[in-house]
Amino acid sequence: MTGIDWSKLTFSYTKTNTMLCSRCIGGQWTPVESRTDDNISISAFAGGLHYAIECFEGLKAFRGKDGKVRLFRPEENAKRLQRSAKYLGIEAPSTEMFVEMCKRIVRENIDFLPPYGSHASLYLRPTLIGFNPQLGVQSSKESLFMMLCSPVGAYTGGTLEAIDVVIARNYDRAAPNGCGAYKVGGNYAASLYSLNVAHEFGYKAVLYLDPATKTTIDEFNSSNFFAIRGNSYITPKSDSILPSITNMSLETVAAYVGMDVERRPVPVEELSTFEEVGECGTAVVITPVHRLADKPFLESEEETVYTYGDGLCGEKSLRLYNMITGIQYGEIEDPFGWTVFVD
Ligand code: PLP
Ligand code: COI
């Protein structure tokens, strides 16, 4: 018994039963260790602490309507972690090891898996860091891979609650030809200052423009951008955004329900033409945007404001949300083979 009030869960840390870890030295992974204590011992000289030699993933386990436990496309997270690790020049776990550890962490923490109907889930946070002591700026020789979990509810506010966001033209999260397309911790550190200022002004998220020309839309600090116009699902194509697994899945679902899918550079001028706008990602699922302010300087009064809908989730976004969460919670058949069951 965890004593958790599932209906009150937010996106925050809860201590669970266990975490899993394994170290890789010279291409060899140590046997996976299950620890009840999530305080780990690490050299103060570890590259992960100095040079941000760190990458991570986020995925969820769901308790289905039929009582079964489902993971959503974990192989995609494994592949993306391998891509991020390659960028950092460090060893990453194989897809098989990654998925096996996802299943094991869920089994060991099954009492922290929220019940069906709570709109909550067990968030898995696979984390990979440069572990060995080092001083020079170089890729770490030793990696530590950790599989962490925490039960979570909605990322911001309530489920499907529309939020206000801001384009802060005087800030970027990623550099042109930089690491924006990789899930490395440094990207999140780079977004924190603007996010904190945005929060002070009452915005829940920052929407970044492409850093090279500042003319097209990139993504939010912790999610991708999508828009609906007519029968089209529109989402940015850019080298400086994270390839979101949720977004990729929404594109498939949108095409499946007969919508046109456009992945292309999205000029800022188009913001006034959209009927629905939203964030998408594992943590945010689909979070509709109500007001979007475009500000030359986040700290100034000057702004252009776009408003979408009446504060509720738009009809087409809701349809996509229902389909994706329907698959995740086993309410509808998964026609795409995305589900991985945990026995
Ligand atoms: N973009 C950023 C910057 C993110 O942090 C996330 C979250 O993982 C996403 C997009 C959405 O990716 P995914 O749908 O794979 O969770
Ligand atoms: C996710 O959606 O899984 C993320 O990693 C976003 C954020 C919480 C960092």
mmCIF file of C-alpha atoms and ligand atoms in Angstrom:
data_model
loop_
_atom_site.group_PDB
_atom_site.id
_atom_site.type_symbol
_atom_site.label_atom_id
_atom_site.label_comp_id
_atom_site.label_asym_id
_atom_site.label_seq_id
_atom_site.Cartn_x
_atom_site.Cartn_y
_atom_site.Cartn_z
ATOM 1 C CA MET A 1 0.000 0.000 0.000
ATOM 2 C CA THR A 2 1.487 3.320 -1.048
ATOM 3 C CA GLY A 3 -1.200 5.593 0.414
ATOM 4 C CA ILE A 4 -1.002 7.769 -2.702
ATOM 5 C CA ASP A 5 -4.066 9.788 -3.718
ATOM 6 C CA TRP A 6 -3.801 9.069 -7.454
ATOM 7 C CA SER A 7 -6.193 11.885 -8.351
ATOM 8 C CA LYS A 8 -3.807 14.446 -6.811
ATOM 9 C CA LEU A 9 -0.668 13.302 -8.632
ATOM 10 C CA THR A 10 1.298 15.927 -10.516
ATOM 11 C CA PHE A 11 4.502 15.528 -12.514
ATOM 12 C CA SER A 12 6.857 15.287 -9.567
ATOM 13 C CA TYR A 13 9.158 12.927 -7.676
ATOM 14 C CA THR A 14 7.736 10.157 -5.550
ATOM 15 C CA LYS A 15 10.043 7.672 -3.843
ATOM 16 C CA THR A 16 9.271 4.205 -5.167
ATOM 17 C CA ASN A 17 10.498 0.743 -4.148
ATOM 18 C CA THR A 18 13.517 0.458 -6.394
ATOM 19 C CA MET A 19 15.765 1.819 -9.114
ATOM 20 C CA LEU A 20 17.934 -0.258 -11.417
ATOM 21 C CA CYS A 21 21.505 0.397 -12.500
ATOM 22 C CA SER A 22 24.320 -1.068 -14.516
ATOM 23 C CA ARG A 23 27.797 0.225 -15.441
ATOM 24 C CA CYS A 24 29.542 -0.174 -18.738
ATOM 25 C CA ILE A 25 33.312 -0.423 -18.872
ATOM 26 C CA GLY A 26 35.037 -1.370 -22.109
ATOM 27 C CA GLY A 27 31.744 -2.350 -23.748
ATOM 28 C CA GLN A 28 30.808 -4.775 -20.927
ATOM 29 C CA TRP A 29 27.738 -4.091 -18.784
ATOM 30 C CA THR A 30 27.748 -5.182 -15.150
ATOM 31 C CA PRO A 31 24.763 -7.292 -13.960
ATOM 32 C CA VAL A 32 21.741 -5.057 -13.373
ATOM 33 C CA GLU A 33 21.505 -4.105 -9.708
ATOM 34 C CA SER A 34 18.225 -3.263 -8.017
ATOM 35 C CA ARG A 35 18.584 -0.654 -5.271
ATOM 36 C CA THR A 36 16.054 0.552 -2.738
ATOM 37 C CA ASP A 37 18.105 3.684 -2.107
ATOM 38 C CA ASP A 38 18.139 6.178 -4.975
ATOM 39 C CA ASN A 39 21.110 8.034 -3.484
ATOM 40 C CA ILE A 40 24.013 6.758 -5.522
ATOM 41 C CA SER A 41 27.717 7.046 -4.901
ATOM 42 C CA ILE A 42 29.600 8.873 -7.652
ATOM 43 C CA SER A 43 33.047 10.416 -8.001
ATOM 44 C CA ALA A 44 32.927 14.194 -7.735
ATOM 45 C CA PHE A 45 35.108 14.129 -10.869
ATOM 46 C CA ALA A 46 32.591 12.174 -12.982
ATOM 47 C CA GLY A 47 32.209 13.701 -16.467
ATOM 48 C CA GLY A 48 28.426 13.660 -16.082
ATOM 49 C CA LEU A 49 28.725 16.267 -13.330
ATOM 50 C CA HIS A 50 31.161 18.618 -15.092
ATOM 51 C CA TYR A 51 30.624 18.522 -18.819
ATOM 52 C CA ALA A 52 26.935 17.502 -18.951
ATOM 53 C CA ILE A 53 27.850 14.096 -20.372
ATOM 54 C CA GLU A 54 24.291 12.978 -19.733
ATOM 55 C CA CYS A 55 21.285 11.936 -21.758
ATOM 56 C CA PHE A 56 17.951 10.539 -20.731
ATOM 57 C CA GLU A 57 14.575 9.256 -21.861
ATOM 58 C CA GLY A 58 10.972 9.461 -20.706
ATOM 59 C CA LEU A 59 8.258 6.887 -21.261
ATOM 60 C CA LYS A 60 5.226 5.644 -19.404
ATOM 61 C CA ALA A 61 3.658 2.415 -18.174
ATOM 62 C CA PHE A 62 -0.143 2.304 -18.103
ATOM 63 C CA ARG A 63 -2.648 0.124 -16.224
ATOM 64 C CA GLY A 64 -5.166 -0.835 -18.896
ATOM 65 C CA LYS A 65 -8.913 -1.139 -18.814
ATOM 66 C CA ASP A 66 -8.382 -4.913 -19.019
ATOM 67 C CA GLY A 67 -5.997 -4.840 -16.028
ATOM 68 C CA LYS A 68 -2.949 -5.464 -18.226
ATOM 69 C CA VAL A 69 0.176 -3.300 -17.998
ATOM 70 C CA ARG A 70 1.351 -1.615 -21.177
ATOM 71 C CA LEU A 71 4.496 0.251 -22.207
ATOM 72 C CA PHE A 72 4.253 2.608 -25.178
ATOM 73 C CA ARG A 73 6.885 2.071 -27.895
ATOM 74 C CA PRO A 74 9.882 1.509 -25.563
ATOM 75 C CA GLU A 75 12.125 0.405 -28.455
ATOM 76 C CA GLU A 76 11.844 3.933 -29.863
ATOM 77 C CA ASN A 77 13.140 5.355 -26.583
ATOM 78 C CA ALA A 78 15.985 2.833 -26.599
ATOM 79 C CA LYS A 79 16.977 3.909 -30.116
ATOM 80 C CA ARG A 80 16.793 7.589 -29.256
ATOM 81 C CA LEU A 81 18.962 7.054 -26.159
ATOM 82 C CA GLN A 82 21.515 5.248 -28.319
ATOM 83 C CA ARG A 83 21.480 8.208 -30.710
ATOM 84 C CA SER A 84 22.004 10.697 -27.867
ATOM 85 C CA ALA A 85 24.806 8.550 -26.407
ATOM 86 C CA LYS A 86 26.527 8.389 -29.779
ATOM 87 C CA TYR A 87 26.408 12.176 -29.936
ATOM 88 C CA LEU A 88 28.053 12.333 -26.500
ATOM 89 C CA GLY A 89 30.505 9.578 -27.444
ATOM 90 C CA ILE A 90 29.523 7.232 -24.594
ATOM 91 C CA GLU A 91 28.301 3.625 -24.425
ATOM 92 C CA ALA A 92 24.542 3.004 -24.366
ATOM 93 C CA PRO A 93 22.536 -0.124 -23.472
ATOM 94 C CA SER A 94 21.222 -2.335 -26.261
ATOM 95 C CA THR A 95 17.544 -2.109 -27.142
ATOM 96 C CA GLU A 96 16.982 -5.512 -25.556
ATOM 97 C CA MET A 97 18.652 -4.529 -22.281
ATOM 98 C CA PHE A 98 16.757 -1.223 -22.252
ATOM 99 C CA VAL A 99 13.318 -2.810 -22.780
ATOM 100 C CA GLU A 100 14.053 -5.598 -20.282
ATOM 101 C CA MET A 101 14.955 -3.004 -17.641
ATOM 102 C CA CYS A 102 11.759 -1.048 -18.434
ATOM 103 C CA LYS A 103 9.716 -4.169 -17.748
ATOM 104 C CA ARG A 104 11.647 -5.028 -14.603
ATOM 105 C CA ILE A 105 11.324 -1.559 -13.053
ATOM 106 C CA VAL A 106 7.558 -1.715 -13.590
ATOM 107 C CA ARG A 107 7.345 -5.178 -11.986
ATOM 108 C CA GLU A 108 9.400 -4.110 -8.966
ATOM 109 C CA ASN A 109 7.260 -0.990 -8.510
ATOM 110 C CA ILE A 110 3.881 -2.337 -9.502
ATOM 111 C CA ASP A 111 2.192 -0.910 -6.394
ATOM 112 C CA PHE A 112 3.165 2.556 -7.695
ATOM 113 C CA LEU A 113 1.411 1.984 -11.036
ATOM 114 C CA PRO A 114 -1.711 4.175 -10.898
ATOM 115 C CA PRO A 115 -5.030 2.352 -11.389
ATOM 116 C CA TYR A 116 -6.999 2.500 -14.610
ATOM 117 C CA GLY A 117 -9.292 5.528 -14.727
ATOM 118 C CA SER A 118 -7.015 7.817 -12.713
ATOM 119 C CA HIS A 119 -5.533 9.479 -15.856
ATOM 120 C CA ALA A 120 -2.184 8.821 -14.194
ATOM 121 C CA SER A 121 0.695 6.525 -15.127
ATOM 122 C CA LEU A 122 4.087 5.296 -14.007
ATOM 123 C CA TYR A 123 6.732 7.489 -15.634
ATOM 124 C CA LEU A 124 10.021 5.768 -16.437
ATOM 125 C CA ARG A 125 13.169 7.850 -16.580
ATOM 126 C CA PRO A 126 16.062 5.935 -18.175
ATOM 127 C CA THR A 127 19.200 7.988 -17.493
ATOM 128 C CA LEU A 128 22.717 7.570 -18.844
ATOM 129 C CA ILE A 129 25.717 9.466 -17.486
ATOM 130 C CA GLY A 130 29.475 9.651 -17.949
ATOM 131 C CA PHE A 131 30.585 7.998 -14.706
ATOM 132 C CA ASN A 132 34.366 7.746 -14.441
ATOM 133 C CA PRO A 133 36.491 10.429 -12.788
ATOM 134 C CA GLN A 134 38.068 12.690 -15.416
ATOM 135 C CA LEU A 135 39.389 16.195 -15.808
ATOM 136 C CA GLY A 136 39.863 16.768 -19.531
ATOM 137 C CA VAL A 137 36.947 17.519 -21.819
ATOM 138 C CA GLN A 138 36.468 14.181 -23.491
ATOM 139 C CA SER A 139 33.750 11.547 -23.801
ATOM 140 C CA SER A 140 33.585 9.393 -20.667
ATOM 141 C CA LYS A 141 35.039 5.883 -20.883
ATOM 142 C CA GLU A 142 32.560 4.531 -18.359
ATOM 143 C CA SER A 143 28.773 4.928 -18.463
ATOM 144 C CA LEU A 144 26.248 4.435 -15.705
ATOM 145 C CA PHE A 145 22.759 3.521 -16.873
ATOM 146 C CA MET A 146 19.918 3.966 -14.414
ATOM 147 C CA MET A 147 16.258 3.086 -14.783
ATOM 148 C CA LEU A 148 14.168 5.260 -12.488
ATOM 149 C CA CYS A 149 10.412 5.565 -12.069
ATOM 150 C CA SER A 150 7.812 7.730 -10.419
ATOM 151 C CA PRO A 151 4.002 7.772 -10.594
ATOM 152 C CA VAL A 152 2.789 10.930 -12.365
ATOM 153 C CA GLY A 153 -0.344 12.826 -13.260
ATOM 154 C CA ALA A 154 -0.751 15.817 -15.581
ATOM 155 C CA TYR A 155 2.399 17.826 -16.414
ATOM 156 C CA THR A 156 0.719 21.228 -16.119
ATOM 157 C CA GLY A 157 -2.596 21.919 -14.404
ATOM 158 C CA GLY A 158 -5.169 19.251 -15.106
ATOM 159 C CA THR A 159 -5.583 16.734 -17.904
ATOM 160 C CA LEU A 160 -6.441 18.532 -21.177
ATOM 161 C CA GLU A 161 -6.433 21.922 -19.438
ATOM 162 C CA ALA A 162 -5.470 24.582 -21.992
ATOM 163 C CA ILE A 163 -2.427 26.685 -21.112
ATOM 164 C CA ASP A 164 -0.885 30.045 -22.004
ATOM 165 C CA VAL A 165 2.552 29.959 -23.613
ATOM 166 C CA VAL A 166 5.061 32.473 -24.942
ATOM 167 C CA ILE A 167 7.515 32.891 -27.786
ATOM 168 C CA ALA A 168 10.464 34.682 -26.224
ATOM 169 C CA ARG A 169 12.436 35.882 -29.232
ATOM 170 C CA ASN A 170 15.411 36.981 -27.136
ATOM 171 C CA TYR A 171 16.113 33.393 -25.992
ATOM 172 C CA ASP A 172 17.030 30.102 -27.674
ATOM 173 C CA ARG A 173 17.165 26.595 -26.242
ATOM 174 C CA ALA A 174 19.384 25.168 -28.973
ATOM 175 C CA ALA A 175 22.079 26.402 -31.344
ATOM 176 C CA PRO A 176 21.951 26.066 -35.129
ATOM 177 C CA ASN A 177 23.835 22.833 -35.906
ATOM 178 C CA GLY A 178 23.928 22.147 -32.168
ATOM 179 C CA CYS A 179 22.426 19.403 -30.011
ATOM 180 C CA GLY A 180 18.734 20.429 -30.030
ATOM 181 C CA ALA A 181 17.765 17.175 -31.742
ATOM 182 C CA TYR A 182 19.296 15.019 -28.984
ATOM 183 C CA LYS A 183 17.814 14.313 -25.583
ATOM 184 C CA VAL A 184 20.806 15.577 -23.627
ATOM 185 C CA GLY A 185 20.512 17.255 -20.246
ATOM 186 C CA GLY A 186 22.321 20.362 -21.474
ATOM 187 C CA ASN A 187 19.336 21.346 -23.616
ATOM 188 C CA TYR A 188 17.147 21.537 -20.532
ATOM 189 C CA ALA A 189 19.721 23.567 -18.601
ATOM 190 C CA ALA A 190 19.822 25.952 -21.586
ATOM 191 C CA SER A 191 16.048 26.414 -21.453
ATOM 192 C CA LEU A 192 15.775 27.038 -17.719
ATOM 193 C CA TYR A 193 16.466 30.764 -17.569
ATOM 194 C CA SER A 194 13.811 31.679 -20.142
ATOM 195 C CA LEU A 195 11.389 29.171 -18.631
ATOM 196 C CA ASN A 196 11.810 30.691 -15.173
ATOM 197 C CA VAL A 197 11.194 34.206 -16.513
ATOM 198 C CA ALA A 198 8.183 32.937 -18.489
ATOM 199 C CA HIS A 199 6.766 31.374 -15.310
ATOM 200 C CA GLU A 200 7.167 34.715 -13.515
ATOM 201 C CA PHE A 201 5.008 36.280 -16.219
ATOM 202 C CA GLY A 202 2.365 33.556 -15.891
ATOM 203 C CA TYR A 203 3.200 31.415 -18.932
ATOM 204 C CA LYS A 204 3.363 27.659 -18.510
ATOM 205 C CA ALA A 205 5.805 26.972 -21.373
ATOM 206 C CA VAL A 206 8.173 28.665 -23.810
ATOM 207 C CA LEU A 207 7.883 28.096 -27.549
ATOM 208 C CA TYR A 208 11.262 28.524 -29.265
ATOM 209 C CA LEU A 209 11.830 29.617 -32.844
ATOM 210 C CA ASP A 210 14.458 28.108 -35.120
ATOM 211 C CA PRO A 211 17.692 29.602 -33.781
ATOM 212 C CA ALA A 212 19.274 30.266 -37.200
ATOM 213 C CA THR A 213 16.652 32.538 -38.782
ATOM 214 C CA LYS A 214 14.011 33.063 -36.064
ATOM 215 C CA THR A 215 11.334 32.819 -38.739
ATOM 216 C CA THR A 216 9.910 29.337 -38.199
ATOM 217 C CA ILE A 217 8.575 27.460 -35.186
ATOM 218 C CA ASP A 218 10.786 24.914 -33.425
ATOM 219 C CA GLU A 219 9.379 23.424 -30.231
ATOM 220 C CA PHE A 220 8.556 23.985 -26.577
ATOM 221 C CA ASN A 221 11.014 23.511 -23.718
ATOM 222 C CA SER A 222 9.761 20.009 -22.972
ATOM 223 C CA SER A 223 7.500 19.056 -25.879
ATOM 224 C CA ASN A 224 6.903 19.355 -29.633
ATOM 225 C CA PHE A 225 4.504 21.806 -31.293
ATOM 226 C CA PHE A 226 1.518 20.839 -33.414
ATOM 227 C CA ALA A 227 -1.337 22.767 -34.992
ATOM 228 C CA ILE A 228 -4.605 21.943 -36.686
ATOM 229 C CA ARG A 229 -6.001 23.820 -39.656
ATOM 230 C CA GLY A 230 -8.975 22.385 -41.500
ATOM 231 C CA ASN A 231 -8.277 18.718 -41.924
ATOM 232 C CA SER A 232 -4.501 19.074 -41.514
ATOM 233 C CA TYR A 233 -2.180 18.092 -38.684
ATOM 234 C CA ILE A 234 0.789 20.441 -39.020
ATOM 235 C CA THR A 235 4.080 20.057 -37.170
ATOM 236 C CA PRO A 236 7.540 21.599 -37.645
ATOM 237 C CA LYS A 237 10.408 20.004 -39.510
ATOM 238 C CA SER A 238 13.642 21.309 -38.052
ATOM 239 C CA ASP A 239 17.149 20.064 -37.265
ATOM 240 C CA SER A 240 17.086 21.655 -33.825
ATOM 241 C CA ILE A 241 14.052 19.897 -32.316
ATOM 242 C CA LEU A 242 13.766 16.594 -30.516
ATOM 243 C CA PRO A 243 12.210 13.834 -32.638
ATOM 244 C CA SER A 244 9.217 13.248 -30.358
ATOM 245 C CA ILE A 245 7.838 9.720 -30.209
ATOM 246 C CA THR A 246 4.415 11.082 -29.255
ATOM 247 C CA ASN A 247 4.431 13.455 -32.219
ATOM 248 C CA MET A 248 5.537 10.700 -34.586
ATOM 249 C CA SER A 249 2.665 8.561 -33.225
ATOM 250 C CA LEU A 250 0.157 11.413 -33.548
ATOM 251 C CA GLU A 251 1.165 11.842 -37.193
ATOM 252 C CA THR A 252 0.396 8.165 -37.764
ATOM 253 C CA VAL A 253 -2.897 8.389 -35.870
ATOM 254 C CA ALA A 254 -3.909 11.566 -37.725
ATOM 255 C CA ALA A 255 -3.282 9.899 -41.085
ATOM 256 C CA TYR A 256 -5.161 6.811 -39.844
ATOM 257 C CA VAL A 257 -8.280 8.880 -39.061
ATOM 258 C CA GLY A 258 -8.110 10.532 -42.495
ATOM 259 C CA MET A 259 -6.324 13.788 -41.724
ATOM 260 C CA ASP A 260 -3.606 15.257 -43.912
ATOM 261 C CA VAL A 261 -0.234 15.342 -42.185
ATOM 262 C CA GLU A 262 2.196 18.161 -42.900
ATOM 263 C CA ARG A 263 5.703 17.993 -41.415
ATOM 264 C CA ARG A 264 7.483 21.027 -42.775
ATOM 265 C CA PRO A 265 9.014 24.327 -41.693
ATOM 266 C CA VAL A 266 6.172 26.303 -40.082
ATOM 267 C CA PRO A 267 6.548 30.108 -40.542
ATOM 268 C CA VAL A 268 5.571 32.176 -37.510
ATOM 269 C CA GLU A 269 3.068 34.067 -39.728
ATOM 270 C CA GLU A 270 0.934 30.928 -39.881
ATOM 271 C CA LEU A 271 0.113 31.161 -36.173
ATOM 272 C CA SER A 272 -2.831 33.427 -36.990
ATOM 273 C CA THR A 273 -4.287 30.826 -39.359
ATOM 274 C CA PHE A 274 -4.451 27.820 -37.011
ATOM 275 C CA GLU A 275 -7.668 26.639 -35.384
ATOM 276 C CA GLU A 276 -6.032 24.507 -32.705
ATOM 277 C CA VAL A 277 -2.508 24.549 -31.287
ATOM 278 C CA GLY A 278 -0.966 22.219 -28.741
ATOM 279 C CA GLU A 279 2.056 20.723 -27.076
ATOM 280 C CA CYS A 280 2.712 17.016 -27.469
ATOM 281 C CA GLY A 281 5.107 14.698 -25.681
ATOM 282 C CA THR A 282 5.265 11.871 -23.171
ATOM 283 C CA ALA A 283 4.947 14.073 -20.094
ATOM 284 C CA VAL A 284 2.462 16.574 -21.552
ATOM 285 C CA VAL A 285 0.570 13.985 -23.700
ATOM 286 C CA ILE A 286 -1.506 16.560 -25.594
ATOM 287 C CA THR A 287 -1.778 19.870 -23.801
ATOM 288 C CA PRO A 288 -3.882 22.404 -25.685
ATOM 289 C CA VAL A 289 -2.671 25.981 -25.980
ATOM 290 C CA HIS A 290 -5.205 28.726 -25.270
ATOM 291 C CA ARG A 291 -3.197 31.954 -25.578
ATOM 292 C CA LEU A 292 0.121 32.253 -27.368
ATOM 293 C CA ALA A 293 2.030 35.502 -26.903
ATOM 294 C CA ASP A 294 4.828 36.381 -29.306
ATOM 295 C CA LYS A 295 7.241 38.807 -27.598
ATOM 296 C CA PRO A 296 10.392 40.390 -29.040
ATOM 297 C CA PHE A 297 11.698 40.483 -25.460
ATOM 298 C CA LEU A 298 10.229 38.220 -22.833
ATOM 299 C CA GLU A 299 10.734 40.951 -20.229
ATOM 300 C CA SER A 300 8.916 43.676 -22.249
ATOM 301 C CA GLU A 301 5.224 44.551 -22.589
ATOM 302 C CA GLU A 302 5.218 44.410 -26.369
ATOM 303 C CA GLU A 303 3.469 41.344 -27.742
ATOM 304 C CA THR A 304 1.259 39.875 -30.404
ATOM 305 C CA VAL A 305 -1.298 37.484 -28.957
ATOM 306 C CA TYR A 306 -2.979 34.569 -30.719
ATOM 307 C CA THR A 307 -5.958 32.872 -29.094
ATOM 308 C CA TYR A 308 -7.094 29.335 -29.814
ATOM 309 C CA GLY A 309 -10.491 28.010 -28.765
ATOM 310 C CA ASP A 310 -12.255 28.892 -25.568
ATOM 311 C CA GLY A 311 -9.876 27.357 -23.030
ATOM 312 C CA LEU A 312 -10.960 23.794 -23.729
ATOM 313 C CA CYS A 313 -9.293 21.201 -25.921
ATOM 314 C CA GLY A 314 -10.185 21.606 -29.602
ATOM 315 C CA GLU A 315 -12.278 18.924 -31.271
ATOM 316 C CA LYS A 316 -9.558 17.481 -33.527
ATOM 317 C CA SER A 317 -6.870 17.558 -30.840
ATOM 318 C CA LEU A 318 -9.309 15.757 -28.545
ATOM 319 C CA ARG A 319 -9.930 13.089 -31.137
ATOM 320 C CA LEU A 320 -6.178 12.459 -31.437
ATOM 321 C CA TYR A 321 -5.792 12.492 -27.651
ATOM 322 C CA ASN A 322 -8.578 9.949 -27.243
ATOM 323 C CA MET A 323 -7.051 7.665 -29.815
ATOM 324 C CA ILE A 324 -3.511 7.756 -28.448
ATOM 325 C CA THR A 325 -4.518 7.427 -24.800
ATOM 326 C CA GLY A 326 -7.121 4.835 -25.827
ATOM 327 C CA ILE A 327 -4.294 2.670 -27.181
ATOM 328 C CA GLN A 328 -2.115 3.326 -24.134
ATOM 329 C CA TYR A 329 -4.856 2.379 -21.652
ATOM 330 C CA GLY A 330 -6.075 -0.565 -23.728
ATOM 331 C CA GLU A 331 -9.467 1.004 -24.377
ATOM 332 C CA ILE A 332 -9.093 0.530 -28.103
ATOM 333 C CA GLU A 333 -7.248 -2.021 -30.146
ATOM 334 C CA ASP A 334 -3.690 -1.000 -31.076
ATOM 335 C CA PRO A 335 -3.645 -1.236 -34.877
ATOM 336 C CA PHE A 336 0.004 -0.133 -35.056
ATOM 337 C CA GLY A 337 1.790 -2.701 -32.871
ATOM 338 C CA TRP A 338 3.065 -0.034 -30.465
ATOM 339 C CA THR A 339 2.101 -1.782 -27.241
ATOM 340 C CA VAL A 340 4.607 -3.809 -25.220
ATOM 341 C CA PHE A 341 2.982 -5.762 -22.394
ATOM 342 C CA VAL A 342 4.587 -6.261 -18.998
ATOM 343 C CA ASP A 343 3.696 -9.688 -17.577
HETATM 344 N N1 PLP B 1 10.721 17.984 -27.111
HETATM 345 C C1 PLP B 1 11.374 18.082 -25.952
HETATM 346 C C2 PLP B 1 12.336 19.204 -25.780
HETATM 347 C C3 PLP B 1 11.135 17.152 -24.937
HETATM 348 O O1 PLP B 1 11.760 17.246 -23.761
HETATM 349 C C4 PLP B 1 10.194 16.124 -25.132
HETATM 350 C C5 PLP B 1 9.970 15.116 -24.109
HETATM 351 O O2 PLP B 1 10.439 14.031 -24.169
HETATM 352 C C6 PLP B 1 9.533 16.062 -26.364
HETATM 353 C C7 PLP B 1 9.815 17.015 -27.327
HETATM 354 C C8 PLP B 1 8.532 14.986 -26.636
HETATM 355 O O3 PLP B 1 9.150 13.767 -26.938
HETATM 356 P P1 PLP B 1 8.418 12.407 -26.640
HETATM 357 O O4 PLP B 1 7.102 12.463 -27.304
HETATM 358 O O5 PLP B 1 9.299 11.380 -27.239
HETATM 359 O O6 PLP B 1 8.297 12.290 -25.169
HETATM 360 C C1 COI B 2 9.108 13.690 -21.361
HETATM 361 O O1 COI B 2 8.071 14.094 -21.857
HETATM 362 O O2 COI B 2 9.281 12.496 -21.100
HETATM 363 C C2 COI B 2 10.202 14.601 -21.047
HETATM 364 O O3 COI B 2 11.305 14.140 -20.942
HETATM 365 C C3 COI B 2 9.900 16.030 -20.890
HETATM 366 C C4 COI B 2 10.330 16.697 -19.644
HETATM 367 C C5 COI B 2 9.684 16.223 -18.411
HETATM 368 C C6 COI B 2 11.786 16.879 -19.531
#
